[in-house]
Amino acid sequence: MAKPKNLRSSLPGLQRIAQRFWPHIRKQSHLLIGAFFALLAETALRLLEPWPLKIIFDRVILPSGFNVHGHNIEALAGVSPIVVLTGLAAALIAISAARGAAAYFSTVGMAVAATHVMTDIRGQLYSHIQALSLSFHSRAKSGDLITRVTYDIERLREVTVVAALPLVTHFLTLIGMVGVMFWLNWELALIAIAILPLFILTTTTMSKKIHKVARTQRKREGAMAASAAEAIGAIKVVQALSLQDFLGQTFAKNNRKSLKESAETQRLRAGQERLVETLVAIVQALVLWRGVQLVLAGNATPGDLLVFITYLKVAFKPIRQLAKYTGQIAKAVASGERVIALLETEPEVRDLKGAKPAPAFRGDVRCNNVTFAYDPEQGILRNLTFAAKPGQQVAIVGPSGGGKSTLISLLLRFYDPIEGGVHIDGHDLREYTLTSLRQQISIVLQDSVLFAASVRDNIAYGALGANNITVSDAEIKAAARLANAHDFILELPQGYDTILGERGATLSGGQRQRIAIARAAIRQAPIIILDEPTSGLDSTSEALVSEALNRLTTNKTSFWISHNLSTVQHADQILYIEQGCILERGTHAQLMALEGRYAQMYRTQSGSYSAETSYA
Ligand code: ADP
């Protein structure tokens, strides 16, 4: 999507964002309406600010010297000048204080409303991402999704306060001031606004230049941070390959360029500042030049001139920030569009109409003529059929890339088959609600993910997802014992309360797996899926994990993917899958007798024929 560059091209986007988020915005309507009135008050008070001074000039300092038509405040005639002066001095303070209060309420009101809206949207976005299908997640970059939940939302929030609000305020102020100027003296007003187009043109051009350089600099700094992070993260390799000098030179080169760009931005900013001041001075000089003539001719009062000069100072300066604000709004629109795009992505796998909560499963699992592909051109599973009776252990074996994990994904309904169907207890998975289906399936994967929480919580999460109830300490310990994990957990510094490092980094692979098994056990699901759970473990760990797994799968329908055929040879049924087809099926003995692919793979693994006789 092309990024909108200016305010006008941002408008459709802004409208879409407002429409899409309207339900959230409407909830804050009280605050927003309050903030808007505060904004109007602020603008009106700002317009009023030079008026006490004008009246002092015209009525107190020069009470009768100027006979000017129009705008005389007759109500003040006859009042003692000192009373008028005191009243006006007090008004000066009151206007300024009231304007400050109004500005405070409009800023705070907007900020609070925007924060509420964005917190709502962020919550919705987070749940939405969690609900999106795996097919979406395997395409999406996780960094990108995280950016949308954090950075994009934050930018939307921030911009409402730091750009949209000032933009509206300045705009209203400008309109108000031009109106008042015309009311006071149309000729001076024309002189004042004649320079406006030139002013807007030069400042926006300069701002664009500044943005361009600043953007290049930000990009370079981002790249530098990334390369520094990469080099530091891989410091071992960098030092081993003696790449320090090479990487250091590249970094230094970018560093120097960034310095130049930074200096350039500063130079342009300072230049713009001076230009604005000069332009404002030129307008003021022109207004003064003509204004004094008008005053001397009796067509304006000195106070009028004062109001003009003050307005010019106040109104023109913020315009130079126009480009900055519109640029920020355009970026926020891009952020908003990204958030909306994500919110509008429909999960491919979701509860179908009429889906019912699944009853407690017995564990009869069947695949009937299942065909599946991630993308239509490349078939992954072809016409697969098999049946697992309740309590049976089914091993799924075969070469890498054959489709074993894909088959398992279909059992969990991460994806739906293109043809055929997966049935549990006689019903197609799609007849059940997703949550009630997945609640009754436990998984242990090759690289089990543990969360940065206590061991106790990590185990308890298994039950949490299944029925949302808290589990007792005794249940957690029983699950840990079943998983051969209790003993080593007690040896951890704080036992069950030990907080694990991110992804369980503080534990060994085997220990992580045993906690994952405890987590699966506490779920008490009738169907269990194991995807290479002993892969990469040393033989002692593997023995402990395998023993735990056997206990876990007792009396449960289980599917066990394994590379290592010796771990699954006692399975009730072994499916040998290659290129998405079940080529062989049966028990270990039957498949060995068949002398086919399985037997060949088994012999290659065990390295000798003698192993066959001892296992058969
Ligand atoms: P196995 O578990 O037997 O090693 P997989 O089921 O992981 O096999 O993969 C089967 C085929 O599907 C492979 O060719 C793999 O490249 C492809 N594949 C796996 N996951 C995806 C995915 N998310 N998107 C597209 N293709 C995939």
XYZ file of C-alpha atoms and ligand atoms in Angstrom:
643
model
C 0.000 0.000 0.000
C 1.357 3.424 -0.944
C 1.718 5.760 1.993
C -0.394 8.894 1.841
C 1.893 11.926 1.578
C -0.233 14.884 2.528
C -3.379 15.731 4.367
C -5.666 15.628 1.368
C -4.520 12.170 0.302
C -4.838 11.092 3.948
C -8.475 12.128 4.164
C -10.086 8.957 2.748
C -7.845 6.941 5.046
C -8.774 9.088 8.029
C -12.430 8.642 7.214
C -12.040 4.874 6.967
C -10.193 4.749 10.266
C -12.838 6.880 11.968
C -15.599 4.666 10.550
C -13.904 1.426 11.489
C -13.109 2.540 15.015
C -16.351 4.468 15.472
C -17.829 2.065 18.051
C -14.722 2.562 20.207
C -14.661 6.324 19.609
C -18.351 6.686 20.420
C -17.800 5.227 23.852
C -15.630 8.269 24.597
C -18.107 10.787 23.173
C -18.535 12.696 26.450
C -14.838 13.271 26.782
C -14.430 14.138 23.132
C -17.288 16.634 23.086
C -15.917 18.223 26.278
C -12.449 18.411 24.741
C -13.844 19.983 21.586
C -15.671 22.721 23.490
C -12.522 23.363 25.497
C -10.722 23.700 22.168
C -13.259 26.238 20.892
C -12.947 28.174 24.141
C -9.176 28.107 23.826
C -9.355 29.499 20.310
C -11.814 32.239 21.263
C -9.713 33.239 24.250
C -6.596 33.343 22.136
C -8.361 35.754 19.802
C -9.358 37.847 22.792
C -5.851 38.030 24.233
C -4.660 41.295 22.640
C -7.971 43.040 23.201
C -7.427 44.443 26.710
C -4.239 46.018 25.373
C -6.108 47.467 22.421
C -8.710 49.022 24.702
C -6.006 50.382 26.993
C -4.379 52.036 23.987
C -7.535 53.424 22.484
C -9.471 54.328 25.621
C -6.976 54.915 28.403
C -3.754 56.179 26.840
C -5.416 58.068 24.012
C -8.928 58.669 25.321
C -10.048 61.275 22.832
C -7.154 61.861 20.507
C -8.436 59.679 17.736
C -11.769 60.063 16.234
C -12.200 56.766 14.553
C -15.364 55.398 13.095
C -16.485 51.978 14.133
C -15.433 49.690 17.025
C -15.637 52.229 19.832
C -16.753 50.756 23.067
C -19.333 53.241 24.159
C -20.051 51.387 27.378
C -16.735 52.624 28.742
C -17.519 56.314 28.218
C -17.602 58.160 31.476
C -15.837 55.472 33.510
C -12.680 56.669 35.237
C -9.543 55.668 33.273
C -7.908 54.084 36.329
C -10.900 51.826 36.864
C -10.837 50.842 33.192
C -7.101 50.211 33.379
C -7.380 48.040 36.486
C -10.290 46.127 34.998
C -8.393 45.532 31.764
C -5.235 44.465 33.577
C -7.325 41.947 35.504
C -8.979 40.836 32.244
C -5.539 40.257 30.743
C -4.706 37.835 33.536
C -8.152 36.243 33.481
C -8.081 35.627 29.710
C -4.628 34.128 29.849
C -5.518 31.900 32.810
C -8.797 30.794 31.233
C -7.055 30.036 27.946
C -4.482 27.968 29.803
C -7.258 26.045 31.549
C -9.119 25.472 28.284
C -5.930 24.257 26.567
C -5.266 21.956 29.500
C -8.740 20.420 29.325
C -8.707 19.974 25.585
C -5.267 18.307 25.624
C -5.979 16.087 28.599
C -9.482 15.241 27.369
C -8.182 14.235 23.947
C -5.266 12.305 25.411
C -7.454 10.344 27.801
C -10.072 9.632 25.133
C -7.405 8.551 22.631
C -5.765 6.293 25.198
C -9.092 4.637 25.985
C -9.870 4.101 22.313
C -6.425 2.706 21.544
C -6.412 0.424 24.568
C -9.726 -1.003 23.352
C -8.418 -1.490 19.836
C -5.163 -2.996 21.038
C -7.088 -5.555 23.098
C -9.259 -6.416 20.138
C -6.254 -6.681 17.850
C -4.394 -8.951 20.232
C -7.322 -11.372 20.554
C -7.815 -11.254 16.822
C -4.193 -12.185 16.106
C -4.421 -15.044 18.565
C -7.523 -16.323 16.820
C -6.093 -16.150 13.308
C -5.364 -19.483 11.678
C -1.953 -21.036 11.464
C -2.075 -20.623 7.705
C -2.055 -16.874 8.337
C 0.699 -17.034 10.937
C 2.950 -19.137 8.753
C 2.769 -16.412 6.102
C 2.995 -13.421 8.437
C 6.204 -12.218 10.031
C 5.859 -12.231 13.791
C 7.880 -9.008 14.049
C 5.382 -7.313 11.786
C 2.435 -8.433 13.905
C 4.119 -7.267 17.085
C 4.796 -3.901 15.449
C 1.123 -3.541 14.674
C 0.022 -4.276 18.220
C 2.576 -1.966 19.784
C 4.071 0.649 17.486
C 1.176 1.245 15.081
C -1.375 1.572 17.840
C 0.896 3.838 19.832
C 1.456 6.059 16.828
C -2.278 6.375 16.252
C -2.727 7.417 19.848
C 0.156 9.807 19.928
C -0.698 11.528 16.690
C -4.223 12.399 17.821
C -2.674 14.454 20.599
C 0.587 15.721 19.148
C -0.562 16.419 15.600
C -4.312 16.292 15.038
C -5.223 18.419 18.038
C -2.688 21.221 17.354
C -3.581 21.112 13.670
C -7.269 21.724 14.409
C -6.432 24.384 17.000
C -4.118 26.275 14.666
C -6.572 26.024 11.844
C -9.460 27.392 13.905
C -7.234 30.111 15.340
C -6.101 31.142 11.887
C -9.679 31.325 10.576
C -10.764 33.281 13.654
C -7.889 35.722 13.352
C -8.419 36.346 9.658
C -12.120 36.958 10.418
C -11.348 39.424 13.179
C -8.739 41.178 11.027
C -11.234 41.691 8.204
C -13.773 42.964 10.706
C -11.278 45.468 12.080
C -9.805 46.642 8.798
C -10.149 44.883 5.471
C -7.218 46.652 3.850
C -4.719 45.667 6.501
C -6.224 42.186 6.550
C -5.635 41.814 2.813
C -2.003 42.856 3.214
C -1.593 40.357 6.030
C -3.028 37.373 4.187
C -1.442 38.254 0.859
C 1.757 36.686 2.080
C 0.024 33.576 3.386
C 0.377 31.436 0.212
C 4.067 32.298 -0.090
C 4.512 31.518 3.569
C 2.808 28.133 3.328
C 4.664 27.252 0.143
C 8.156 28.005 1.429
C 7.691 26.399 4.819
C 6.139 23.200 3.441
C 8.887 22.873 0.836
C 11.522 23.230 3.486
C 9.741 20.860 5.826
C 9.615 18.246 3.101
C 13.359 18.551 2.620
C 13.890 18.188 6.351
C 11.681 15.117 6.445
C 13.511 13.514 3.592
C 16.897 13.857 5.223
C 15.519 12.880 8.623
C 13.924 9.771 7.126
C 17.168 8.669 5.488
C 18.928 9.234 8.771
C 16.361 7.214 10.716
C 16.627 4.377 8.223
C 20.385 4.382 8.474
C 20.223 4.376 12.250
C 17.785 1.464 12.140
C 20.151 -0.446 9.868
C 23.073 0.385 12.133
C 21.211 -0.834 15.198
C 20.290 -4.039 13.388
C 23.848 -4.706 12.221
C 25.199 -3.933 15.694
C 22.663 -6.322 17.240
C 23.586 -8.984 14.709
C 27.310 -8.589 15.278
C 26.942 -8.608 19.060
C 24.531 -11.557 18.979
C 26.960 -13.561 16.856
C 30.098 -12.315 18.572
C 31.525 -15.839 18.816
C 31.386 -16.342 15.072
C 32.554 -12.798 14.405
C 35.642 -13.285 16.555
C 36.322 -16.787 15.306
C 36.234 -15.581 11.696
C 38.140 -12.387 12.632
C 35.407 -10.281 11.119
C 35.698 -7.496 13.724
C 37.689 -5.142 11.523
C 35.537 -5.660 8.481
C 32.271 -5.199 10.396
C 33.785 -2.290 12.327
C 34.644 -0.460 9.092
C 31.150 -0.890 7.695
C 29.691 0.368 10.940
C 32.049 3.365 11.026
C 31.124 4.298 7.453
C 27.420 4.320 8.264
C 28.129 6.148 11.484
C 29.873 8.953 9.590
C 27.032 9.213 7.083
C 24.516 9.405 9.889
C 26.511 12.248 11.440
C 26.422 14.202 8.179
C 22.696 13.669 7.804
C 22.085 14.717 11.359
C 24.037 17.940 10.822
C 22.108 18.546 7.598
C 18.758 18.170 9.397
C 19.851 20.628 12.072
C 21.043 23.077 9.417
C 17.752 22.886 7.514
C 15.702 23.252 10.691
C 17.638 26.317 11.804
C 17.320 27.769 8.276
C 13.577 27.255 8.288
C 13.261 28.940 11.643
C 15.075 32.036 10.391
C 13.063 32.121 7.176
C 9.811 32.051 9.115
C 10.944 34.858 11.323
C 11.992 36.959 8.359
C 8.680 36.392 6.576
C 6.724 37.281 9.698
C 8.862 40.425 10.050
C 8.144 41.390 6.423
C 4.374 41.064 6.927
C 4.570 42.983 10.163
C 6.567 45.748 8.480
C 4.067 45.992 5.608
C 1.101 46.051 7.996
C 2.846 48.631 10.148
C 3.765 50.773 7.154
C 0.224 50.903 5.825
C -1.365 50.710 9.270
C 0.304 53.813 10.634
C -0.857 55.753 7.563
C -4.411 54.568 8.227
C -4.136 55.505 11.891
C -2.815 58.956 11.034
C -5.642 59.414 8.550
C -8.090 58.470 11.267
C -9.197 55.269 9.555
C -7.890 52.957 12.275
C -6.905 53.164 15.913
C -3.441 52.388 17.313
C -5.151 49.562 19.195
C -6.294 48.015 15.899
C -2.713 48.028 14.720
C -1.630 46.360 17.922
C -4.164 43.576 17.458
C -2.948 43.023 13.901
C 0.691 42.823 14.858
C -0.009 40.399 17.699
C -2.215 38.182 15.532
C 0.442 38.004 12.849
C 2.985 36.730 15.336
C 0.629 34.186 16.854
C -1.049 32.937 13.686
C 1.860 32.586 11.322
C 4.380 30.708 13.351
C 2.356 27.510 13.768
C 1.825 27.280 10.024
C 5.447 26.319 9.588
C 4.573 23.167 11.464
C 1.805 22.365 9.029
C 4.004 20.039 7.025
C 5.215 18.346 10.180
C 1.694 17.742 11.424
C 0.323 16.579 8.093
C 3.326 14.283 7.685
C 2.670 12.772 11.094
C -1.024 12.363 10.337
C -0.215 10.684 7.032
C 2.019 8.214 8.872
C -0.667 7.580 11.458
C -3.126 6.896 8.657
C -0.717 4.310 7.275
C -0.511 2.771 10.759
C -4.287 2.807 11.075
C -4.691 1.130 7.694
C -2.290 -1.607 8.736
C -4.224 -2.200 11.948
C -7.515 -2.301 10.065
C -6.128 -4.663 7.437
C -5.167 -7.046 10.200
C -8.491 -6.720 11.996
C -10.290 -7.464 8.768
C -8.351 -10.632 8.056
C -10.802 -13.427 8.678
C -9.502 -16.597 10.320
C -9.625 -19.316 7.663
C -10.365 -21.949 10.235
C -13.187 -20.947 12.542
C -16.364 -22.286 14.050
C -18.813 -23.131 11.320
C -22.455 -22.179 11.607
C -24.170 -24.676 13.861
C -20.918 -25.937 15.420
C -21.603 -27.445 18.831
C -19.376 -27.926 21.864
C -17.891 -31.406 21.664
C -18.977 -33.943 24.273
C -16.239 -35.776 26.200
C -14.412 -37.776 23.527
C -13.943 -41.505 23.689
C -11.014 -41.128 21.341
C -12.089 -42.823 18.111
C -10.191 -40.917 15.420
C -10.598 -41.488 11.695
C -9.299 -39.873 8.581
C -11.520 -40.484 5.573
C -10.022 -39.833 2.155
C -8.256 -36.720 3.360
C -6.593 -34.577 0.742
C -4.800 -31.394 1.697
C -2.459 -28.751 0.267
C -1.048 -25.527 1.716
C -1.292 -23.950 -1.680
C -3.469 -25.416 -4.416
C -0.602 -26.227 -6.798
C 1.314 -28.376 -4.380
C -0.591 -31.367 -2.987
C 0.753 -32.421 0.424
C -1.604 -35.176 1.600
C -3.323 -37.412 -0.918
C -6.442 -39.374 -0.165
C -5.379 -40.515 3.282
C -7.538 -42.981 5.195
C -6.911 -44.597 8.555
C -8.687 -45.317 11.832
C -7.473 -45.232 15.426
C -9.598 -46.935 18.050
C -9.941 -45.394 21.522
C -6.773 -45.972 23.536
C -4.689 -47.014 20.551
C -1.186 -45.793 19.988
C -0.575 -44.829 16.373
C 2.953 -44.167 15.193
C 3.462 -41.957 12.170
C 6.806 -42.484 10.503
C 8.488 -41.802 7.194
C 11.038 -39.513 5.573
C 11.154 -35.772 6.256
C 8.723 -33.669 4.300
C 6.368 -36.621 3.821
C 3.470 -34.818 5.501
C 3.488 -36.232 9.035
C 3.259 -32.898 10.856
C 0.701 -31.697 8.348
C -1.498 -34.673 9.151
C -1.268 -33.847 12.843
C -2.186 -30.223 12.119
C -5.379 -31.474 10.530
C -6.245 -33.468 13.669
C -5.945 -30.255 15.698
C -7.905 -28.453 12.994
C -5.176 -25.917 12.407
C -6.178 -26.389 8.784
C -9.203 -27.912 7.088
C -8.801 -30.682 4.493
C -9.579 -29.803 0.891
C -11.378 -33.099 0.438
C -12.505 -35.786 2.839
C -12.678 -35.252 6.571
C -11.258 -36.040 9.953
C -13.775 -37.612 12.335
C -13.690 -38.013 16.086
C -16.255 -40.348 17.639
C -18.123 -40.440 14.352
C -18.454 -36.706 13.771
C -16.511 -34.444 11.458
C -14.235 -32.066 13.405
C -15.994 -29.144 11.771
C -19.190 -30.009 13.637
C -17.489 -29.171 16.922
C -16.477 -25.740 18.156
C -12.729 -25.202 17.866
C -12.167 -24.562 21.551
C -14.073 -27.619 22.709
C -12.157 -29.744 20.194
C -8.690 -28.509 21.129
C -9.468 -28.697 24.839
C -9.555 -32.458 24.480
C -6.234 -32.823 22.727
C -2.830 -32.598 24.407
C 0.390 -32.041 22.539
C 4.076 -32.444 23.182
C 6.266 -31.083 20.417
C 9.900 -31.563 19.539
C 10.897 -28.223 20.975
C 8.325 -27.596 23.636
C 7.774 -23.958 24.383
C 7.741 -23.020 28.030
C 6.675 -19.574 29.153
C 8.669 -17.124 31.243
C 6.675 -18.043 34.360
C 7.133 -20.391 37.317
C 7.414 -24.150 36.779
C 4.125 -24.523 38.620
C 2.344 -22.121 36.266
C 3.915 -23.697 33.229
C 2.401 -27.027 34.194
C -0.905 -25.483 35.250
C -1.300 -23.755 31.861
C -2.184 -27.174 30.456
C -5.348 -27.294 32.531
C -6.047 -23.604 32.145
C -6.528 -23.919 28.408
C -8.678 -26.990 28.852
C -11.276 -25.879 31.358
C -10.241 -22.556 32.835
C -10.216 -23.799 36.385
C -7.363 -23.553 38.805
C -5.623 -26.795 39.546
C -4.510 -27.962 42.941
C -0.928 -28.306 44.016
C -1.410 -32.036 44.397
C -2.556 -32.337 40.790
C 0.456 -30.389 39.564
C 2.797 -32.611 41.525
C 1.058 -35.764 40.327
C 1.448 -34.606 36.738
C 5.120 -33.811 37.358
C 5.673 -37.259 38.872
C 4.033 -38.926 35.898
C 6.361 -36.908 33.671
C 9.512 -37.910 35.613
C 9.926 -34.220 36.405
C 9.132 -33.993 40.119
C 12.630 -34.858 41.336
C 14.550 -32.442 39.196
C 12.001 -29.682 39.858
C 12.628 -30.043 43.608
C 16.327 -29.574 42.930
C 15.736 -26.243 41.178
C 16.578 -23.174 43.336
C 12.962 -22.399 44.237
C 11.444 -25.758 43.371
C 8.045 -25.372 41.730
C 8.245 -21.615 42.149
C 11.401 -21.269 40.062
C 10.793 -18.788 37.295
C 11.943 -20.161 33.971
C 13.982 -18.072 31.539
C 12.368 -17.061 28.306
C 11.247 -20.190 26.402
C 12.563 -22.296 29.285
C 16.144 -21.367 28.403
C 17.391 -22.188 31.891
C 16.558 -25.914 31.566
C 18.072 -28.739 29.550
C 16.187 -30.086 26.550
C 15.113 -33.220 28.400
C 13.919 -31.241 31.413
C 11.914 -28.948 29.189
C 10.271 -31.922 27.546
C 9.360 -33.454 30.890
C 7.704 -30.233 32.027
C 5.858 -30.173 28.718
C 4.720 -33.742 29.361
C 3.485 -32.734 32.814
C 1.623 -29.882 31.149
C 0.050 -32.313 28.690
C -0.780 -34.774 31.474
C -2.621 -32.285 33.646
C -4.912 -31.536 30.739
C -6.304 -35.073 31.003
C -7.199 -35.097 27.349
C -8.383 -38.328 25.712
C -6.288 -37.673 22.603
C -2.573 -37.013 22.673
C -0.277 -35.848 19.925
C 3.471 -36.236 20.135
C 5.582 -34.659 17.407
C 9.134 -35.984 17.682
C 9.215 -35.412 21.436
C 12.514 -37.252 21.984
C 14.395 -35.800 19.059
C 17.742 -34.293 19.924
C 17.922 -35.752 23.434
C 20.813 -37.804 24.768
C 20.091 -41.427 25.584
C 19.586 -40.944 29.356
C 17.180 -38.062 28.823
C 15.479 -39.962 26.053
C 14.865 -42.940 28.321
C 13.328 -40.709 31.016
C 11.194 -38.834 28.507
C 10.072 -42.026 26.723
C 9.071 -43.602 30.007
C 7.053 -40.494 30.887
C 5.458 -40.493 27.466
C 4.399 -44.102 27.794
C 2.694 -43.279 31.065
C 1.105 -40.203 29.527
C -0.372 -42.137 26.618
C -1.678 -45.104 28.581
C -5.362 -45.599 27.758
C -5.382 -42.548 25.533
C -5.600 -42.404 21.783
C -2.181 -41.154 20.825
C -0.385 -40.187 17.657
C 3.349 -40.299 17.817
C 5.500 -38.910 15.053
C 9.019 -40.204 15.275
C 12.188 -40.357 13.277
C 13.626 -42.901 15.578
C 11.749 -46.102 14.801
C 12.930 -47.917 17.912
C 10.864 -45.513 20.084
C 7.601 -46.428 18.377
C 7.942 -50.084 17.535
C 5.467 -51.101 20.234
C 2.738 -48.952 18.733
C -0.581 -50.657 17.998
C -0.427 -49.338 14.501
C 2.350 -47.816 12.464
C 1.618 -45.628 9.430
C 4.499 -45.170 7.021
C 3.920 -41.922 5.138
C 5.879 -40.802 2.120
C 4.984 -37.949 -0.247
C 1.618 -37.523 1.386
C 0.477 -41.140 1.014
C 0.298 -43.972 3.509
C 2.508 -46.498 1.771
C 2.519 -49.125 4.493
C 0.551 -49.774 7.656
C 0.495 -52.402 10.390
C 2.380 -53.395 13.504
C 6.159 -53.417 13.636
C 6.252 -57.154 13.079
C 3.868 -56.975 10.131
C 5.819 -54.170 8.493
C 9.119 -55.944 8.993
C 7.638 -59.022 7.423
C 6.467 -56.920 4.502
C 10.103 -56.123 3.724
C 9.137 -52.733 2.329
C 10.141 -49.131 3.029
C 9.616 -49.382 6.766
C 11.816 -52.450 7.081
C 14.478 -50.758 4.991
C 14.363 -47.615 7.119
C 14.445 -49.641 10.296
C 17.483 -51.599 9.178
C 19.304 -48.473 8.095
C 18.697 -47.001 11.532
C 19.591 -50.010 13.605
C 22.609 -50.638 11.411
C 22.347 -54.444 11.415
C 20.021 -57.324 10.759
C 20.503 -58.653 14.252
C 18.506 -55.743 15.678
C 15.546 -56.866 13.643
C 15.429 -60.330 15.152
C 15.671 -59.022 18.672
C 12.840 -56.509 18.160
C 10.494 -58.427 15.920
P 7.069 -34.027 7.882
O 6.417 -33.720 9.176
O 6.784 -35.404 7.381
O 8.528 -33.727 7.843
P 5.556 -31.801 6.945
O 4.147 -32.144 7.170
O 6.215 -30.904 7.907
O 6.399 -33.116 6.780
O 5.704 -31.140 5.508
C 5.149 -31.709 4.360
C 5.335 -30.747 3.204
O 4.560 -29.595 3.427
C 6.764 -30.284 3.019
O 6.999 -30.253 1.626
C 6.764 -28.895 3.579
O 7.668 -28.093 2.878
C 5.348 -28.445 3.327
N 4.884 -27.518 4.375
C 4.896 -27.735 5.708
N 4.348 -26.702 6.374
C 3.989 -25.796 5.438
C 3.358 -24.513 5.485
N 2.976 -23.942 6.621
N 3.140 -23.872 4.312
C 3.503 -24.428 3.141
N 4.088 -25.624 3.042
C 4.338 -26.311 4.153
